[in-house]
Amino acid sequence: MVILAWAMIVYAVMAEMVVSRHQETGLIQVLTLTLQSVHNQLYFLLPTLGIAWLLVFQRPTHHELFLLVNSHHLSRFLAINVLQMLGIILMGTVISCGLALMTRGNLIVIGSINLPLEATLLTLHFAGVALYLDVLAVLTIIFNKVAAAGLVFTAILGDYLVLQGPASFFMVIFLG
């Protein structure tokens, strides 16, 4: 269910970006532009990712946390949960790319000479998502799920509003 929700949101944002272009465009290029857009991340992708994290992540009980810390397996527990969520995100992204290829006529699979750059940007984006999920996991263990999500979203939204607001520095620290 979470995979399909992520796939539909990424597909909707990609379809909107493809509609604005009239010539043939590469799928990787559209996916990179879609995922790297600060507006898309702030209003569509990060809230969906946070809600999916709240649904999927099982916070360890106090006894489990004690055993995980004493046996030095807490980092393994966090890594497994982050990789599980990254797998969900990647499967949803692949599904949305398949839907975009089937429904949009002006998309081609590889349509750019900048493929290494776009692949690098996508890899860095997913590394940033892994870091975001890791911070969310640690805060979820320290606090509860809703408080952790609230802290992370407040930090990201505050960063966006301060640096994109009246001062207009046209930069954001946490997004992009």
PDB file of C-alpha atoms in Angstrom:
ATOM      1  CA  MET A   1       0.000   0.000   0.000  1.00  0.00           C
ATOM      2  CA  VAL A   2       2.824   2.388   0.881  1.00  0.00           C
ATOM      3  CA  ILE A   3       4.617   1.460  -2.357  1.00  0.00           C
ATOM      4  CA  LEU A   4       1.549   2.312  -4.429  1.00  0.00           C
ATOM      5  CA  ALA A   5       0.972   5.596  -2.604  1.00  0.00           C
ATOM      6  CA  TRP A   6       4.582   6.640  -3.226  1.00  0.00           C
ATOM      7  CA  ALA A   7       4.339   5.511  -6.866  1.00  0.00           C
ATOM      8  CA  MET A   8       1.167   7.514  -7.474  1.00  0.00           C
ATOM      9  CA  ILE A   9       2.596  10.703  -5.980  1.00  0.00           C
ATOM     10  CA  VAL A  10       5.855  10.453  -7.943  1.00  0.00           C
ATOM     11  CA  TYR A  11       3.883   9.610 -11.102  1.00  0.00           C
ATOM     12  CA  ALA A  12       1.560  12.590 -10.645  1.00  0.00           C
ATOM     13  CA  VAL A  13       4.453  14.994 -10.193  1.00  0.00           C
ATOM     14  CA  MET A  14       6.340  13.465 -13.143  1.00  0.00           C
ATOM     15  CA  ALA A  15       3.255  13.644 -15.356  1.00  0.00           C
ATOM     16  CA  GLU A  16       2.858  17.327 -14.554  1.00  0.00           C
ATOM     17  CA  MET A  17       6.469  17.941 -15.513  1.00  0.00           C
ATOM     18  CA  VAL A  18       6.117  15.964 -18.770  1.00  0.00           C
ATOM     19  CA  VAL A  19       2.985  17.904 -19.773  1.00  0.00           C
ATOM     20  CA  SER A  20       4.948  21.144 -19.682  1.00  0.00           C
ATOM     21  CA  ARG A  21       7.493  19.773 -22.189  1.00  0.00           C
ATOM     22  CA  HIS A  22       6.502  19.241 -25.810  1.00  0.00           C
ATOM     23  CA  GLN A  23       9.610  17.555 -27.230  1.00  0.00           C
ATOM     24  CA  GLU A  24      10.833  14.071 -26.400  1.00  0.00           C
ATOM     25  CA  THR A  25      12.465  13.949 -23.002  1.00  0.00           C
ATOM     26  CA  GLY A  26      14.477  11.260 -21.278  1.00  0.00           C
ATOM     27  CA  LEU A  27      12.854   9.457 -18.374  1.00  0.00           C
ATOM     28  CA  ILE A  28      15.956   9.741 -16.181  1.00  0.00           C
ATOM     29  CA  GLN A  29      16.086  13.490 -16.816  1.00  0.00           C
ATOM     30  CA  VAL A  30      12.431  13.945 -15.847  1.00  0.00           C
ATOM     31  CA  LEU A  31      12.871  11.750 -12.772  1.00  0.00           C
ATOM     32  CA  THR A  32      15.938  13.745 -11.697  1.00  0.00           C
ATOM     33  CA  LEU A  33      14.144  17.055 -12.154  1.00  0.00           C
ATOM     34  CA  THR A  34      11.085  15.738 -10.334  1.00  0.00           C
ATOM     35  CA  LEU A  35      12.949  14.399  -7.318  1.00  0.00           C
ATOM     36  CA  GLN A  36      15.402  17.316  -7.057  1.00  0.00           C
ATOM     37  CA  SER A  37      12.759  20.053  -7.186  1.00  0.00           C
ATOM     38  CA  VAL A  38      12.592  21.835  -3.833  1.00  0.00           C
ATOM     39  CA  HIS A  39       8.868  22.497  -4.282  1.00  0.00           C
ATOM     40  CA  ASN A  40       8.103  18.833  -4.999  1.00  0.00           C
ATOM     41  CA  GLN A  41      10.209  17.672  -2.068  1.00  0.00           C
ATOM     42  CA  LEU A  42       8.677  20.104   0.400  1.00  0.00           C
ATOM     43  CA  TYR A  43       5.021  19.752  -0.530  1.00  0.00           C
ATOM     44  CA  PHE A  44       4.685  16.219  -1.924  1.00  0.00           C
ATOM     45  CA  LEU A  45       7.592  13.850  -1.383  1.00  0.00           C
ATOM     46  CA  LEU A  46       8.828  14.508   2.177  1.00  0.00           C
ATOM     47  CA  PRO A  47       5.370  14.509   3.801  1.00  0.00           C
ATOM     48  CA  THR A  48       4.559  11.250   2.024  1.00  0.00           C
ATOM     49  CA  LEU A  49       7.894   9.808   3.075  1.00  0.00           C
ATOM     50  CA  GLY A  50       7.324  10.879   6.682  1.00  0.00           C
ATOM     51  CA  ILE A  51       3.849   9.351   6.795  1.00  0.00           C
ATOM     52  CA  ALA A  52       5.156   6.144   5.226  1.00  0.00           C
ATOM     53  CA  TRP A  53       7.908   6.073   7.858  1.00  0.00           C
ATOM     54  CA  LEU A  54       5.327   6.472  10.621  1.00  0.00           C
ATOM     55  CA  LEU A  55       3.365   3.539   9.189  1.00  0.00           C
ATOM     56  CA  VAL A  56       6.276   1.191   8.487  1.00  0.00           C
ATOM     57  CA  PHE A  57       8.781   1.763  11.322  1.00  0.00           C
ATOM     58  CA  GLN A  58       8.223  -0.255  14.483  1.00  0.00           C
ATOM     59  CA  ARG A  59       9.780   1.542  17.427  1.00  0.00           C
ATOM     60  CA  PRO A  60      11.541  -0.917  19.740  1.00  0.00           C
ATOM     61  CA  THR A  61      10.148  -1.345  23.227  1.00  0.00           C
ATOM     62  CA  HIS A  62      12.265  -0.380  26.225  1.00  0.00           C
ATOM     63  CA  HIS A  63      13.407  -3.976  26.744  1.00  0.00           C
ATOM     64  CA  GLU A  64      14.285  -4.421  23.064  1.00  0.00           C
ATOM     65  CA  LEU A  65      16.129  -1.108  23.055  1.00  0.00           C
ATOM     66  CA  PHE A  66      18.110  -2.163  26.129  1.00  0.00           C
ATOM     67  CA  LEU A  67      19.094  -5.434  24.432  1.00  0.00           C
ATOM     68  CA  LEU A  68      19.934  -3.693  21.146  1.00  0.00           C
ATOM     69  CA  VAL A  69      22.183  -1.167  22.868  1.00  0.00           C
ATOM     70  CA  ASN A  70      23.940  -3.705  25.105  1.00  0.00           C
ATOM     71  CA  SER A  71      24.566  -6.157  22.256  1.00  0.00           C
ATOM     72  CA  HIS A  72      25.741  -3.341  19.932  1.00  0.00           C
ATOM     73  CA  HIS A  73      23.036  -4.148  17.360  1.00  0.00           C
ATOM     74  CA  LEU A  74      21.210  -0.811  17.396  1.00  0.00           C
ATOM     75  CA  SER A  75      23.015   0.428  14.286  1.00  0.00           C
ATOM     76  CA  ARG A  76      22.138  -2.812  12.477  1.00  0.00           C
ATOM     77  CA  PHE A  77      18.499  -2.416  13.519  1.00  0.00           C
ATOM     78  CA  LEU A  78      18.431   1.157  12.192  1.00  0.00           C
ATOM     79  CA  ALA A  79      20.212   0.184   8.969  1.00  0.00           C
ATOM     80  CA  ILE A  80      17.756  -2.632   8.275  1.00  0.00           C
ATOM     81  CA  ASN A  81      14.767  -0.349   8.797  1.00  0.00           C
ATOM     82  CA  VAL A  82      16.243   2.441   6.656  1.00  0.00           C
ATOM     83  CA  LEU A  83      17.122  -0.017   3.874  1.00  0.00           C
ATOM     84  CA  GLN A  84      13.612  -1.489   4.049  1.00  0.00           C
ATOM     85  CA  MET A  85      12.127   1.973   3.574  1.00  0.00           C
ATOM     86  CA  LEU A  86      14.595   2.765   0.774  1.00  0.00           C
ATOM     87  CA  GLY A  87      13.520  -0.455  -0.941  1.00  0.00           C
ATOM     88  CA  ILE A  88       9.897   0.648  -0.715  1.00  0.00           C
ATOM     89  CA  ILE A  89      10.800   4.047  -2.163  1.00  0.00           C
ATOM     90  CA  LEU A  90      12.850   2.544  -4.993  1.00  0.00           C
ATOM     91  CA  MET A  91      10.105   0.056  -5.914  1.00  0.00           C
ATOM     92  CA  GLY A  92       7.530   2.839  -5.942  1.00  0.00           C
ATOM     93  CA  THR A  93       9.815   5.000  -8.075  1.00  0.00           C
ATOM     94  CA  VAL A  94      10.326   2.164 -10.571  1.00  0.00           C
ATOM     95  CA  ILE A  95       6.558   1.599 -10.742  1.00  0.00           C
ATOM     96  CA  SER A  96       5.945   5.305 -11.346  1.00  0.00           C
ATOM     97  CA  CYS A  97       8.608   5.359 -14.079  1.00  0.00           C
ATOM     98  CA  GLY A  98       6.949   2.378 -15.745  1.00  0.00           C
ATOM     99  CA  LEU A  99       3.562   4.085 -15.590  1.00  0.00           C
ATOM    100  CA  ALA A 100       5.029   7.279 -17.013  1.00  0.00           C
ATOM    101  CA  LEU A 101       6.614   5.377 -19.903  1.00  0.00           C
ATOM    102  CA  MET A 102       3.335   3.604 -20.685  1.00  0.00           C
ATOM    103  CA  THR A 103       1.082   6.648 -20.494  1.00  0.00           C
ATOM    104  CA  ARG A 104       3.238   9.511 -21.775  1.00  0.00           C
ATOM    105  CA  GLY A 105       4.135   9.407 -25.450  1.00  0.00           C
ATOM    106  CA  ASN A 106       6.918  11.964 -25.367  1.00  0.00           C
ATOM    107  CA  LEU A 107       9.082  10.071 -22.858  1.00  0.00           C
ATOM    108  CA  ILE A 108      12.014   7.941 -23.923  1.00  0.00           C
ATOM    109  CA  VAL A 109      14.110   5.798 -21.611  1.00  0.00           C
ATOM    110  CA  ILE A 110      17.516   7.364 -22.238  1.00  0.00           C
ATOM    111  CA  GLY A 111      17.378  10.709 -23.959  1.00  0.00           C
ATOM    112  CA  SER A 112      20.283  12.684 -22.670  1.00  0.00           C
ATOM    113  CA  ILE A 113      24.023  12.828 -22.985  1.00  0.00           C
ATOM    114  CA  ASN A 114      24.147  13.849 -19.318  1.00  0.00           C
ATOM    115  CA  LEU A 115      23.250  10.354 -18.118  1.00  0.00           C
ATOM    116  CA  PRO A 116      26.268   9.987 -15.758  1.00  0.00           C
ATOM    117  CA  LEU A 117      25.474  13.338 -14.135  1.00  0.00           C
ATOM    118  CA  GLU A 118      21.788  12.475 -13.776  1.00  0.00           C
ATOM    119  CA  ALA A 119      22.615   9.043 -12.335  1.00  0.00           C
ATOM    120  CA  THR A 120      24.982  10.697  -9.861  1.00  0.00           C
ATOM    121  CA  LEU A 121      22.317  13.218  -8.840  1.00  0.00           C
ATOM    122  CA  LEU A 122      19.755  10.433  -8.337  1.00  0.00           C
ATOM    123  CA  THR A 123      22.253   8.463  -6.254  1.00  0.00           C
ATOM    124  CA  LEU A 124      22.989  11.521  -4.126  1.00  0.00           C
ATOM    125  CA  HIS A 125      19.262  12.168  -3.756  1.00  0.00           C
ATOM    126  CA  PHE A 126      18.648   8.654  -2.452  1.00  0.00           C
ATOM    127  CA  ALA A 127      21.672   8.995  -0.137  1.00  0.00           C
ATOM    128  CA  GLY A 128      20.053  12.164   1.225  1.00  0.00           C
ATOM    129  CA  VAL A 129      16.785  10.286   1.702  1.00  0.00           C
ATOM    130  CA  ALA A 130      18.690   7.597   3.618  1.00  0.00           C
ATOM    131  CA  LEU A 131      20.234  10.281   5.846  1.00  0.00           C
ATOM    132  CA  TYR A 132      16.788  11.845   6.372  1.00  0.00           C
ATOM    133  CA  LEU A 133      15.365   8.451   7.349  1.00  0.00           C
ATOM    134  CA  ASP A 134      18.299   7.753   9.653  1.00  0.00           C
ATOM    135  CA  VAL A 135      17.807  11.043  11.508  1.00  0.00           C
ATOM    136  CA  LEU A 136      14.088  10.308  11.684  1.00  0.00           C
ATOM    137  CA  ALA A 137      14.826   6.826  13.089  1.00  0.00           C
ATOM    138  CA  VAL A 138      17.146   8.115  15.809  1.00  0.00           C
ATOM    139  CA  LEU A 139      14.675  10.837  16.787  1.00  0.00           C
ATOM    140  CA  THR A 140      11.869   8.259  16.784  1.00  0.00           C
ATOM    141  CA  ILE A 141      13.808   6.133  19.255  1.00  0.00           C
ATOM    142  CA  ILE A 142      14.617   9.135  21.465  1.00  0.00           C
ATOM    143  CA  PHE A 143      11.125  10.653  21.327  1.00  0.00           C
ATOM    144  CA  ASN A 144       8.007   9.095  19.834  1.00  0.00           C
ATOM    145  CA  LYS A 145       7.020   8.837  16.166  1.00  0.00           C
ATOM    146  CA  VAL A 146       4.869  11.942  15.912  1.00  0.00           C
ATOM    147  CA  ALA A 147       7.274  14.156  17.868  1.00  0.00           C
ATOM    148  CA  ALA A 148      10.207  13.004  15.726  1.00  0.00           C
ATOM    149  CA  ALA A 149       8.323  13.680  12.495  1.00  0.00           C
ATOM    150  CA  GLY A 150       7.225  17.058  13.849  1.00  0.00           C
ATOM    151  CA  LEU A 151      10.805  18.022  14.752  1.00  0.00           C
ATOM    152  CA  VAL A 152      12.169  17.020  11.352  1.00  0.00           C
ATOM    153  CA  PHE A 153       9.365  18.699   9.398  1.00  0.00           C
ATOM    154  CA  THR A 154       9.665  21.858  11.512  1.00  0.00           C
ATOM    155  CA  ALA A 155      13.415  22.024  10.874  1.00  0.00           C
ATOM    156  CA  ILE A 156      12.960  21.525   7.125  1.00  0.00           C
ATOM    157  CA  LEU A 157      10.070  23.972   6.845  1.00  0.00           C
ATOM    158  CA  GLY A 158      11.883  26.555   8.987  1.00  0.00           C
ATOM    159  CA  ASP A 159      14.962  26.234   6.814  1.00  0.00           C
ATOM    160  CA  TYR A 160      12.862  26.706   3.688  1.00  0.00           C
ATOM    161  CA  LEU A 161      10.924  29.684   5.048  1.00  0.00           C
ATOM    162  CA  VAL A 162      13.995  31.490   6.396  1.00  0.00           C
ATOM    163  CA  LEU A 163      16.202  31.040   3.343  1.00  0.00           C
ATOM    164  CA  GLN A 164      13.472  31.296   0.684  1.00  0.00           C
ATOM    165  CA  GLY A 165      11.341  33.876   2.467  1.00  0.00           C
ATOM    166  CA  PRO A 166      11.697  37.658   2.512  1.00  0.00           C
ATOM    167  CA  ALA A 167      15.498  37.545   2.385  1.00  0.00           C
ATOM    168  CA  SER A 168      15.370  35.400  -0.789  1.00  0.00           C
ATOM    169  CA  PHE A 169      18.765  33.762  -0.605  1.00  0.00           C
ATOM    170  CA  PHE A 170      17.477  31.192  -3.142  1.00  0.00           C
ATOM    171  CA  MET A 171      19.110  28.333  -1.289  1.00  0.00           C
ATOM    172  CA  VAL A 172      17.992  25.674   1.129  1.00  0.00           C
ATOM    173  CA  ILE A 173      20.180  23.631   3.448  1.00  0.00           C
ATOM    174  CA  PHE A 174      18.085  20.491   3.943  1.00  0.00           C
ATOM    175  CA  LEU A 175      16.372  20.143   0.555  1.00  0.00           C
ATOM    176  CA  GLY A 176      17.702  19.711  -2.954  1.00  0.00           C
TER     177      GLY A 176
END
